[in-house]
Amino acid sequence: MNFEVLDSNQDKEKWLKIYDNLPGNLRDIYSHPDYANMHKFVRGSKSLLFAFYDNDFFWIHTFIYQPINLDYLKINDFRWYDIESVYGYGGPISNTKNKKFILKANESFDSWAIENNVIAAFLRFNPLMKNEKLVNNKTNVVYDRDTISKNLKNFDYMNLPFNGKVKNMIKKAEKENVKIKLLDPLENFNSFKRLYISTMDTKKADDYYKFNETFFLKLSEFVKNNGFLIAAILERNWVAAAIFIKGGNALNYHLSARNPKFRISGATNAIIAKGMDIGSRDNLGVLHLGGGNSNDPNDPLFRFKVKMGDTSNKYFIGKRIFNYDIYNQLKKEWRNAFPDMKNIYSKNLLCYRNIK
């Protein structure tokens, strides 16, 4: 048995070789080194892959290793870290369900985390992979919400498998002369970025979702090689757009945006239908649409996705505290420094990162 920890910059080729050699059903695009590399939002962060092996068994885990260097902290001069999954989904991947192996892999990871001054870890498990079962009982696994996916096998773009209302909405967008176009993500990333940020501002989304220029540039390069961009365009105006990323057997509806100046029903439906067609022709088995903006089953975004998909999946998050003394002290200092924040974010494991 042995393990190694790879950095997305220094060890990219070795990491990529591991990723490329994964079986199709385990080749999760969110564990790609280039994808992980663009999510180092905290200054001094590293995107890492922990890989544990025993003969033919493997257990690999992609995450962001983040220094806790917040100005308000007074805990001590010692440097502490936390761990977080990338934006989207994460968690471990393994080619076995052998309980003894999974336990040993987790024990090895726990030892590494403690030795490297990690106080807490927040994980976003992948609903398609059901990998919440690959952590030990020291991680508090919590059901968060349902997500929706669509089986792409035998998908027929000329005979869309949606109900009459959805089909009529798509036809309505066509009658409005909206064109659904597959675009080069590199040449059009500025247009998508502006539309996406405008959408987040309209929704009053958290700053976490308002990615910067560097992120969008890296994302456009990543999508060029691992996905595609589709836009709904009326004359020269972007009505809506979405980025899809693909890996292994799955296509993922990754980021989407709408222009509030145009209230054209069916534009986003038409974009998703086109994405399904491309995914099907690329022999991908499923499109993961994701969940809603909340865990409310009547959440408008979730209900929209239900109409486009055919399968419901359970999405879990994981919470793990490695050092309770430091974590509790850190949380106490955060509450004292930002009393207005505690009522909003105190239930979040990494609450101390929410400061204003």
mmCIF file of C-alpha atoms in Angstrom:
data_model
loop_
_atom_site.group_PDB
_atom_site.id
_atom_site.type_symbol
_atom_site.label_atom_id
_atom_site.label_comp_id
_atom_site.label_asym_id
_atom_site.label_seq_id
_atom_site.Cartn_x
_atom_site.Cartn_y
_atom_site.Cartn_z
ATOM 1 C CA MET A 1 0.000 0.000 0.000
ATOM 2 C CA ASN A 2 1.232 3.468 -0.810
ATOM 3 C CA PHE A 3 -0.008 6.958 -1.578
ATOM 4 C CA GLU A 4 1.122 10.053 -3.402
ATOM 5 C CA VAL A 5 -0.072 13.657 -3.456
ATOM 6 C CA LEU A 6 0.084 15.417 -6.815
ATOM 7 C CA ASP A 7 -0.050 19.138 -7.560
ATOM 8 C CA SER A 8 -2.011 20.282 -10.635
ATOM 9 C CA ASN A 9 0.898 22.494 -11.718
ATOM 10 C CA GLN A 10 4.045 20.621 -10.724
ATOM 11 C CA ASP A 11 2.700 17.121 -11.393
ATOM 12 C CA LYS A 12 0.216 17.797 -14.153
ATOM 13 C CA GLU A 13 1.477 15.124 -16.567
ATOM 14 C CA LYS A 14 1.395 12.379 -13.938
ATOM 15 C CA TRP A 15 -2.034 13.498 -12.709
ATOM 16 C CA LEU A 16 -3.347 13.611 -16.258
ATOM 17 C CA LYS A 17 -2.060 10.102 -16.905
ATOM 18 C CA ILE A 18 -3.997 8.843 -13.883
ATOM 19 C CA TYR A 19 -7.112 10.647 -15.105
ATOM 20 C CA ASP A 20 -6.823 9.358 -18.669
ATOM 21 C CA ASN A 21 -6.396 5.776 -17.450
ATOM 22 C CA LEU A 22 -9.584 5.824 -15.381
ATOM 23 C CA PRO A 23 -12.445 3.654 -16.669
ATOM 24 C CA GLY A 24 -15.064 5.709 -18.517
ATOM 25 C CA ASN A 25 -17.621 5.469 -15.714
ATOM 26 C CA LEU A 26 -15.056 6.808 -13.216
ATOM 27 C CA ARG A 27 -13.462 9.526 -15.358
ATOM 28 C CA ASP A 28 -15.117 12.418 -13.574
ATOM 29 C CA ILE A 29 -14.323 15.685 -15.362
ATOM 30 C CA TYR A 30 -14.252 17.498 -12.010
ATOM 31 C CA SER A 31 -11.094 15.531 -11.137
ATOM 32 C CA HIS A 32 -9.211 16.700 -14.245
ATOM 33 C CA PRO A 33 -6.021 18.613 -13.276
ATOM 34 C CA ASP A 34 -6.828 21.587 -15.517
ATOM 35 C CA TYR A 35 -10.310 21.870 -14.050
ATOM 36 C CA ALA A 36 -9.009 21.677 -10.486
ATOM 37 C CA ASN A 37 -6.276 24.198 -11.263
ATOM 38 C CA MET A 38 -8.722 27.003 -12.081
ATOM 39 C CA HIS A 39 -10.415 26.822 -8.662
ATOM 40 C CA LYS A 40 -7.670 28.203 -6.457
ATOM 41 C CA PHE A 41 -9.731 31.189 -5.347
ATOM 42 C CA VAL A 42 -7.928 31.674 -2.029
ATOM 43 C CA ARG A 43 -4.471 33.224 -2.241
ATOM 44 C CA GLY A 44 -1.809 30.553 -1.735
ATOM 45 C CA SER A 45 -4.109 27.616 -2.483
ATOM 46 C CA LYS A 46 -3.053 24.401 -4.195
ATOM 47 C CA SER A 47 -5.168 22.008 -6.234
ATOM 48 C CA LEU A 48 -4.152 18.503 -5.210
ATOM 49 C CA LEU A 49 -4.827 14.873 -5.981
ATOM 50 C CA PHE A 50 -4.425 12.335 -3.188
ATOM 51 C CA ALA A 51 -3.948 8.865 -4.682
ATOM 52 C CA PHE A 52 -3.907 5.706 -2.544
ATOM 53 C CA TYR A 53 -3.056 2.307 -4.042
ATOM 54 C CA ASP A 54 -3.068 -1.320 -2.998
ATOM 55 C CA ASN A 55 -2.293 -3.772 -5.811
ATOM 56 C CA ASP A 56 -5.060 -3.216 -8.401
ATOM 57 C CA PHE A 57 -7.238 -1.083 -6.116
ATOM 58 C CA PHE A 58 -7.099 2.717 -6.110
ATOM 59 C CA TRP A 59 -8.784 5.548 -4.193
ATOM 60 C CA ILE A 60 -8.179 9.060 -5.535
ATOM 61 C CA HIS A 61 -9.440 12.353 -4.204
ATOM 62 C CA THR A 62 -9.255 15.797 -5.859
ATOM 63 C CA PHE A 63 -9.512 18.885 -3.650
ATOM 64 C CA ILE A 64 -8.353 22.447 -3.056
ATOM 65 C CA TYR A 65 -5.881 22.869 -0.183
ATOM 66 C CA GLN A 66 -6.491 26.393 1.150
ATOM 67 C CA PRO A 67 -4.441 28.399 3.667
ATOM 68 C CA ILE A 68 -6.459 30.140 6.349
ATOM 69 C CA ASN A 69 -4.782 33.538 6.060
ATOM 70 C CA LEU A 70 -7.692 35.810 6.961
ATOM 71 C CA ASP A 71 -6.664 39.169 8.416
ATOM 72 C CA TYR A 72 -9.025 39.067 11.403
ATOM 73 C CA LEU A 73 -7.569 35.837 12.838
ATOM 74 C CA LYS A 74 -5.616 35.878 16.085
ATOM 75 C CA ILE A 75 -5.346 32.135 16.767
ATOM 76 C CA ASN A 76 -1.531 32.111 16.509
ATOM 77 C CA ASP A 77 1.252 32.511 13.978
ATOM 78 C CA PHE A 78 1.004 28.880 12.945
ATOM 79 C CA ARG A 79 -0.400 28.296 9.467
ATOM 80 C CA TRP A 80 -3.594 26.269 9.190
ATOM 81 C CA TYR A 81 -5.484 25.005 6.157
ATOM 82 C CA ASP A 82 -8.850 23.728 5.108
ATOM 83 C CA ILE A 83 -9.960 21.540 2.214
ATOM 84 C CA GLU A 84 -12.805 22.116 -0.213
ATOM 85 C CA SER A 85 -14.079 20.360 -3.307
ATOM 86 C CA VAL A 86 -13.896 22.224 -6.593
ATOM 87 C CA TYR A 87 -16.907 24.172 -7.845
ATOM 88 C CA GLY A 88 -19.385 21.572 -9.070
ATOM 89 C CA TYR A 89 -18.746 18.161 -7.584
ATOM 90 C CA GLY A 90 -15.911 16.194 -6.065
ATOM 91 C CA GLY A 91 -15.198 13.554 -3.475
ATOM 92 C CA PRO A 92 -13.180 10.323 -3.776
ATOM 93 C CA ILE A 93 -13.183 7.946 -6.742
ATOM 94 C CA SER A 94 -12.396 4.252 -6.380
ATOM 95 C CA ASN A 95 -12.547 1.118 -8.508
ATOM 96 C CA THR A 96 -13.638 -1.031 -5.578
ATOM 97 C CA LYS A 97 -16.192 -1.137 -2.773
ATOM 98 C CA ASN A 98 -13.940 -3.305 -0.604
ATOM 99 C CA LYS A 99 -14.581 -1.995 2.912
ATOM 100 C CA LYS A 100 -11.135 -2.760 4.295
ATOM 101 C CA PHE A 101 -9.432 -0.976 1.414
ATOM 102 C CA ILE A 102 -11.743 2.047 1.626
ATOM 103 C CA LEU A 103 -11.083 2.252 5.368
ATOM 104 C CA LYS A 104 -7.307 2.124 4.885
ATOM 105 C CA ALA A 105 -7.463 4.748 2.148
ATOM 106 C CA ASN A 106 -9.411 7.099 4.405
ATOM 107 C CA GLU A 107 -7.056 6.497 7.326
ATOM 108 C CA SER A 108 -4.114 7.332 5.091
ATOM 109 C CA PHE A 109 -5.789 10.517 3.874
ATOM 110 C CA ASP A 110 -6.726 11.530 7.425
ATOM 111 C CA SER A 111 -3.122 11.113 8.555
ATOM 112 C CA TRP A 112 -1.895 13.246 5.661
ATOM 113 C CA ALA A 113 -4.463 15.952 6.429
ATOM 114 C CA ILE A 114 -3.538 16.104 10.109
ATOM 115 C CA GLU A 115 0.187 16.167 9.347
ATOM 116 C CA ASN A 116 -0.429 19.031 6.918
ATOM 117 C CA ASN A 117 -2.363 21.150 9.421
ATOM 118 C CA VAL A 118 -5.835 20.753 7.903
ATOM 119 C CA ILE A 119 -8.530 21.711 10.392
ATOM 120 C CA ALA A 120 -11.646 20.975 8.285
ATOM 121 C CA ALA A 121 -12.824 19.629 4.933
ATOM 122 C CA PHE A 122 -15.997 20.417 2.985
ATOM 123 C CA LEU A 123 -16.881 17.969 0.201
ATOM 124 C CA ARG A 124 -19.419 18.099 -2.617
ATOM 125 C CA PHE A 125 -20.077 14.513 -3.685
ATOM 126 C CA ASN A 126 -20.988 13.649 -7.258
ATOM 127 C CA PRO A 127 -24.636 12.480 -7.467
ATOM 128 C CA LEU A 128 -23.966 10.419 -10.590
ATOM 129 C CA MET A 129 -21.099 8.521 -8.970
ATOM 130 C CA LYS A 130 -22.698 8.092 -5.536
ATOM 131 C CA ASN A 131 -19.226 8.486 -4.056
ATOM 132 C CA GLU A 132 -20.456 9.644 -0.659
ATOM 133 C CA LYS A 133 -20.063 5.954 0.240
ATOM 134 C CA LEU A 134 -16.278 6.188 -0.177
ATOM 135 C CA VAL A 135 -15.544 8.194 2.984
ATOM 136 C CA ASN A 136 -15.314 6.904 6.545
ATOM 137 C CA ASN A 137 -17.762 7.543 9.364
ATOM 138 C CA LYS A 138 -15.669 10.441 10.650
ATOM 139 C CA THR A 139 -17.096 12.501 7.809
ATOM 140 C CA ASN A 140 -20.610 13.773 8.419
ATOM 141 C CA VAL A 141 -22.427 12.961 5.168
ATOM 142 C CA VAL A 142 -25.568 15.083 4.750
ATOM 143 C CA TYR A 143 -28.263 14.908 2.076
ATOM 144 C CA ASP A 144 -28.513 18.362 0.512
ATOM 145 C CA ARG A 145 -30.949 18.161 -2.410
ATOM 146 C CA ASP A 146 -31.965 16.228 -5.501
ATOM 147 C CA THR A 147 -30.384 16.773 -8.892
ATOM 148 C CA ILE A 148 -31.762 15.901 -12.314
ATOM 149 C CA SER A 149 -30.163 14.044 -15.206
ATOM 150 C CA LYS A 150 -31.200 12.886 -18.668
ATOM 151 C CA ASN A 151 -30.399 9.537 -20.286
ATOM 152 C CA LEU A 152 -28.867 10.302 -23.674
ATOM 153 C CA LYS A 153 -28.997 6.812 -25.120
ATOM 154 C CA ASN A 154 -31.278 6.732 -28.156
ATOM 155 C CA PHE A 155 -31.832 10.507 -27.879
ATOM 156 C CA ASP A 156 -33.643 11.694 -31.020
ATOM 157 C CA TYR A 157 -33.193 15.399 -31.757
ATOM 158 C CA MET A 158 -35.810 15.225 -34.516
ATOM 159 C CA ASN A 159 -38.351 13.779 -32.087
ATOM 160 C CA LEU A 160 -37.580 15.458 -28.773
ATOM 161 C CA PRO A 161 -38.480 13.333 -25.725
ATOM 162 C CA PHE A 162 -40.144 16.141 -23.764
ATOM 163 C CA ASN A 163 -43.736 16.879 -22.846
ATOM 164 C CA GLY A 164 -45.930 19.022 -25.091
ATOM 165 C CA LYS A 165 -45.382 22.205 -23.091
ATOM 166 C CA VAL A 166 -41.595 22.032 -23.387
ATOM 167 C CA LYS A 167 -41.784 21.247 -27.110
ATOM 168 C CA ASN A 168 -44.093 24.221 -27.628
ATOM 169 C CA MET A 169 -41.692 26.515 -25.782
ATOM 170 C CA ILE A 170 -38.815 25.409 -28.015
ATOM 171 C CA LYS A 171 -40.982 25.980 -31.092
ATOM 172 C CA LYS A 172 -41.906 29.415 -29.776
ATOM 173 C CA ALA A 173 -38.229 30.385 -29.580
ATOM 174 C CA GLU A 174 -37.808 29.203 -33.170
ATOM 175 C CA LYS A 175 -40.764 31.324 -34.273
ATOM 176 C CA GLU A 176 -39.153 34.329 -32.574
ATOM 177 C CA ASN A 177 -36.223 33.697 -34.952
ATOM 178 C CA VAL A 178 -33.868 32.746 -32.127
ATOM 179 C CA LYS A 179 -30.872 30.842 -33.473
ATOM 180 C CA ILE A 180 -29.197 28.128 -31.391
ATOM 181 C CA LYS A 181 -25.486 28.239 -32.186
ATOM 182 C CA LEU A 182 -22.468 26.175 -31.205
ATOM 183 C CA LEU A 183 -19.701 28.744 -30.649
ATOM 184 C CA ASP A 184 -15.954 28.743 -30.116
ATOM 185 C CA PRO A 185 -15.480 29.274 -26.347
ATOM 186 C CA LEU A 186 -12.155 31.052 -26.804
ATOM 187 C CA GLU A 187 -13.482 33.591 -29.287
ATOM 188 C CA ASN A 188 -16.692 34.201 -27.315
ATOM 189 C CA PHE A 189 -15.657 33.948 -23.689
ATOM 190 C CA ASN A 190 -15.948 37.714 -23.103
ATOM 191 C CA SER A 191 -19.551 37.688 -24.300
ATOM 192 C CA PHE A 192 -20.387 34.716 -22.110
ATOM 193 C CA LYS A 193 -18.569 36.202 -19.123
ATOM 194 C CA ARG A 194 -20.533 39.451 -19.343
ATOM 195 C CA LEU A 195 -23.829 37.613 -19.686
ATOM 196 C CA TYR A 196 -23.035 35.262 -16.798
ATOM 197 C CA ILE A 197 -21.941 38.006 -14.382
ATOM 198 C CA SER A 198 -25.018 40.039 -15.323
ATOM 199 C CA THR A 199 -27.175 37.022 -14.523
ATOM 200 C CA MET A 200 -25.490 36.553 -11.134
ATOM 201 C CA ASP A 201 -25.973 40.257 -10.338
ATOM 202 C CA THR A 202 -29.662 40.020 -11.245
ATOM 203 C CA LYS A 203 -30.049 36.997 -8.968
ATOM 204 C CA LYS A 204 -28.038 38.726 -6.219
ATOM 205 C CA ALA A 205 -25.878 35.621 -6.001
ATOM 206 C CA ASP A 206 -23.048 35.241 -3.479
ATOM 207 C CA ASP A 207 -19.639 36.555 -4.507
ATOM 208 C CA TYR A 208 -18.452 32.926 -4.722
ATOM 209 C CA TYR A 209 -20.333 32.605 -8.023
ATOM 210 C CA LYS A 210 -18.915 35.801 -9.528
ATOM 211 C CA PHE A 211 -15.760 34.421 -11.062
ATOM 212 C CA ASN A 212 -12.937 36.702 -12.135
ATOM 213 C CA GLU A 213 -11.276 37.320 -15.499
ATOM 214 C CA THR A 214 -8.529 34.747 -14.934
ATOM 215 C CA PHE A 215 -11.060 32.058 -14.123
ATOM 216 C CA PHE A 216 -13.105 32.688 -17.259
ATOM 217 C CA LEU A 217 -9.987 32.661 -19.434
ATOM 218 C CA LYS A 218 -8.908 29.292 -18.007
ATOM 219 C CA LEU A 219 -12.459 27.986 -18.269
ATOM 220 C CA SER A 220 -12.688 28.942 -21.941
ATOM 221 C CA GLU A 221 -9.455 27.068 -22.665
ATOM 222 C CA PHE A 222 -10.705 24.068 -20.725
ATOM 223 C CA VAL A 223 -14.079 24.046 -22.490
ATOM 224 C CA LYS A 224 -12.322 24.257 -25.861
ATOM 225 C CA ASN A 225 -10.803 20.830 -25.157
ATOM 226 C CA ASN A 226 -13.404 19.288 -22.856
ATOM 227 C CA GLY A 227 -16.810 20.681 -23.722
ATOM 228 C CA PHE A 228 -18.671 23.277 -25.727
ATOM 229 C CA LEU A 229 -20.521 26.592 -25.596
ATOM 230 C CA ILE A 230 -24.043 27.031 -26.965
ATOM 231 C CA ALA A 231 -25.834 30.372 -27.253
ATOM 232 C CA ALA A 232 -29.342 31.440 -28.215
ATOM 233 C CA ILE A 233 -28.963 34.515 -30.413
ATOM 234 C CA LEU A 234 -31.575 36.920 -31.708
ATOM 235 C CA GLU A 235 -30.056 38.925 -34.527
ATOM 236 C CA ARG A 236 -26.761 39.880 -32.830
ATOM 237 C CA ASN A 237 -28.003 39.771 -29.250
ATOM 238 C CA TRP A 238 -27.256 36.954 -26.836
ATOM 239 C CA VAL A 239 -30.572 35.865 -25.304
ATOM 240 C CA ALA A 240 -29.139 32.981 -23.291
ATOM 241 C CA ALA A 241 -26.060 30.749 -23.228
ATOM 242 C CA ALA A 242 -24.665 27.695 -21.485
ATOM 243 C CA ILE A 243 -21.368 25.904 -21.054
ATOM 244 C CA PHE A 244 -21.308 22.107 -21.087
ATOM 245 C CA ILE A 245 -18.304 20.055 -20.000
ATOM 246 C CA LYS A 246 -17.775 16.367 -20.670
ATOM 247 C CA GLY A 247 -15.714 13.599 -19.166
ATOM 248 C CA GLY A 248 -15.955 9.827 -19.212
ATOM 249 C CA ASN A 249 -19.562 8.849 -19.897
ATOM 250 C CA ALA A 250 -21.160 12.081 -18.700
ATOM 251 C CA LEU A 251 -21.983 15.518 -20.033
ATOM 252 C CA ASN A 252 -22.481 18.270 -17.442
ATOM 253 C CA TYR A 253 -24.646 21.369 -17.747
ATOM 254 C CA HIS A 254 -22.033 23.549 -16.100
ATOM 255 C CA LEU A 255 -22.789 27.293 -16.262
ATOM 256 C CA SER A 256 -25.770 29.055 -17.796
ATOM 257 C CA ALA A 257 -26.892 32.642 -18.214
ATOM 258 C CA ARG A 258 -29.820 34.674 -19.531
ATOM 259 C CA ASN A 259 -30.148 38.210 -20.811
ATOM 260 C CA PRO A 260 -32.815 39.960 -18.667
ATOM 261 C CA LYS A 261 -33.610 42.298 -21.576
ATOM 262 C CA PHE A 262 -35.113 39.417 -23.553
ATOM 263 C CA ARG A 263 -38.045 37.434 -22.182
ATOM 264 C CA ILE A 264 -38.177 34.754 -24.837
ATOM 265 C CA SER A 265 -39.633 31.495 -23.576
ATOM 266 C CA GLY A 266 -37.928 28.316 -24.681
ATOM 267 C CA ALA A 267 -34.454 29.704 -25.407
ATOM 268 C CA THR A 268 -32.773 27.838 -22.562
ATOM 269 C CA ASN A 269 -34.832 24.717 -23.289
ATOM 270 C CA ALA A 270 -33.584 24.832 -26.875
ATOM 271 C CA ILE A 271 -29.972 25.237 -25.709
ATOM 272 C CA ILE A 272 -30.244 22.187 -23.450
ATOM 273 C CA ALA A 273 -31.910 20.128 -26.184
ATOM 274 C CA LYS A 274 -29.035 20.998 -28.522
ATOM 275 C CA GLY A 275 -26.539 20.049 -25.822
ATOM 276 C CA MET A 276 -28.270 16.691 -25.411
ATOM 277 C CA ASP A 277 -28.034 16.115 -29.144
ATOM 278 C CA ILE A 278 -24.296 16.831 -29.185
ATOM 279 C CA GLY A 279 -23.721 14.668 -26.113
ATOM 280 C CA SER A 280 -25.666 11.801 -27.634
ATOM 281 C CA ARG A 281 -23.716 12.012 -30.898
ATOM 282 C CA ASP A 282 -20.493 11.979 -28.840
ATOM 283 C CA ASN A 283 -21.692 8.669 -27.317
ATOM 284 C CA LEU A 284 -22.091 10.141 -23.840
ATOM 285 C CA GLY A 285 -24.596 8.258 -21.720
ATOM 286 C CA VAL A 286 -26.081 11.007 -19.557
ATOM 287 C CA LEU A 287 -26.469 14.764 -19.210
ATOM 288 C CA HIS A 288 -26.315 15.923 -15.600
ATOM 289 C CA LEU A 289 -28.432 19.054 -15.289
ATOM 290 C CA GLY A 290 -27.763 19.551 -11.582
ATOM 291 C CA GLY A 291 -30.184 20.853 -8.982
ATOM 292 C CA GLY A 292 -32.019 24.015 -8.070
ATOM 293 C CA ASN A 293 -30.897 27.172 -6.312
ATOM 294 C CA SER A 294 -32.176 25.677 -3.056
ATOM 295 C CA ASN A 295 -33.278 22.326 -1.665
ATOM 296 C CA ASP A 296 -36.942 23.278 -1.974
ATOM 297 C CA PRO A 297 -38.648 20.742 -4.289
ATOM 298 C CA ASN A 298 -40.675 23.662 -5.673
ATOM 299 C CA ASP A 299 -37.558 25.697 -6.458
ATOM 300 C CA PRO A 300 -38.234 27.210 -9.936
ATOM 301 C CA LEU A 301 -34.865 26.195 -11.368
ATOM 302 C CA PHE A 302 -35.276 22.658 -10.083
ATOM 303 C CA ARG A 303 -38.789 22.382 -11.545
ATOM 304 C CA PHE A 304 -37.429 23.631 -14.877
ATOM 305 C CA LYS A 305 -34.769 20.906 -14.872
ATOM 306 C CA VAL A 306 -37.311 18.231 -13.919
ATOM 307 C CA LYS A 307 -39.153 18.975 -17.160
ATOM 308 C CA MET A 308 -35.944 18.534 -19.165
ATOM 309 C CA GLY A 309 -34.677 15.374 -17.451
ATOM 310 C CA ASP A 310 -35.875 11.901 -16.625
ATOM 311 C CA THR A 311 -33.903 10.790 -13.545
ATOM 312 C CA SER A 312 -33.616 12.120 -10.003
ATOM 313 C CA ASN A 313 -30.317 11.767 -8.111
ATOM 314 C CA LYS A 314 -29.382 12.360 -4.472
ATOM 315 C CA TYR A 315 -26.757 15.028 -3.843
ATOM 316 C CA PHE A 316 -24.795 14.802 -0.590
ATOM 317 C CA ILE A 317 -22.236 17.046 1.045
ATOM 318 C CA GLY A 318 -19.553 15.995 3.501
ATOM 319 C CA LYS A 319 -18.316 17.819 6.590
ATOM 320 C CA ARG A 320 -15.177 16.778 8.431
ATOM 321 C CA ILE A 321 -13.346 18.480 11.302
ATOM 322 C CA PHE A 322 -9.795 17.287 11.926
ATOM 323 C CA ASN A 323 -8.854 19.699 14.722
ATOM 324 C CA TYR A 324 -11.804 20.697 16.908
ATOM 325 C CA ASP A 325 -9.792 22.982 19.221
ATOM 326 C CA ILE A 326 -8.477 25.196 16.448
ATOM 327 C CA TYR A 327 -11.737 25.004 14.478
ATOM 328 C CA ASN A 328 -13.854 26.142 17.451
ATOM 329 C CA GLN A 329 -11.425 28.950 18.252
ATOM 330 C CA LEU A 330 -11.467 30.036 14.612
ATOM 331 C CA LYS A 331 -15.259 30.037 14.508
ATOM 332 C CA LYS A 332 -15.417 32.031 17.746
ATOM 333 C CA GLU A 333 -13.093 34.708 16.371
ATOM 334 C CA TRP A 334 -15.163 34.895 13.189
ATOM 335 C CA ARG A 335 -18.364 35.417 15.190
ATOM 336 C CA ASN A 336 -16.737 38.180 17.223
ATOM 337 C CA ALA A 337 -15.346 39.915 14.147
ATOM 338 C CA PHE A 338 -18.489 39.587 11.996
ATOM 339 C CA PRO A 339 -21.550 39.315 14.261
ATOM 340 C CA ASP A 340 -23.906 40.139 11.375
ATOM 341 C CA MET A 341 -22.651 37.126 9.424
ATOM 342 C CA LYS A 342 -23.277 34.452 12.035
ATOM 343 C CA ASN A 343 -27.040 34.324 11.508
ATOM 344 C CA ILE A 344 -26.558 33.765 7.782
ATOM 345 C CA TYR A 345 -23.536 31.461 7.545
ATOM 346 C CA SER A 346 -22.944 29.874 10.965
ATOM 347 C CA LYS A 347 -24.275 26.492 9.774
ATOM 348 C CA ASN A 348 -21.710 26.387 6.967
ATOM 349 C CA LEU A 349 -18.659 24.338 7.864
ATOM 350 C CA LEU A 350 -16.251 26.911 6.410
ATOM 351 C CA CYS A 351 -18.335 29.802 7.735
ATOM 352 C CA TYR A 352 -15.245 31.797 8.717
ATOM 353 C CA ARG A 353 -14.554 32.476 5.033
ATOM 354 C CA ASN A 354 -17.742 34.570 4.768
ATOM 355 C CA ILE A 355 -16.641 38.088 5.654
ATOM 356 C CA LYS A 356 -17.907 41.520 4.647
#
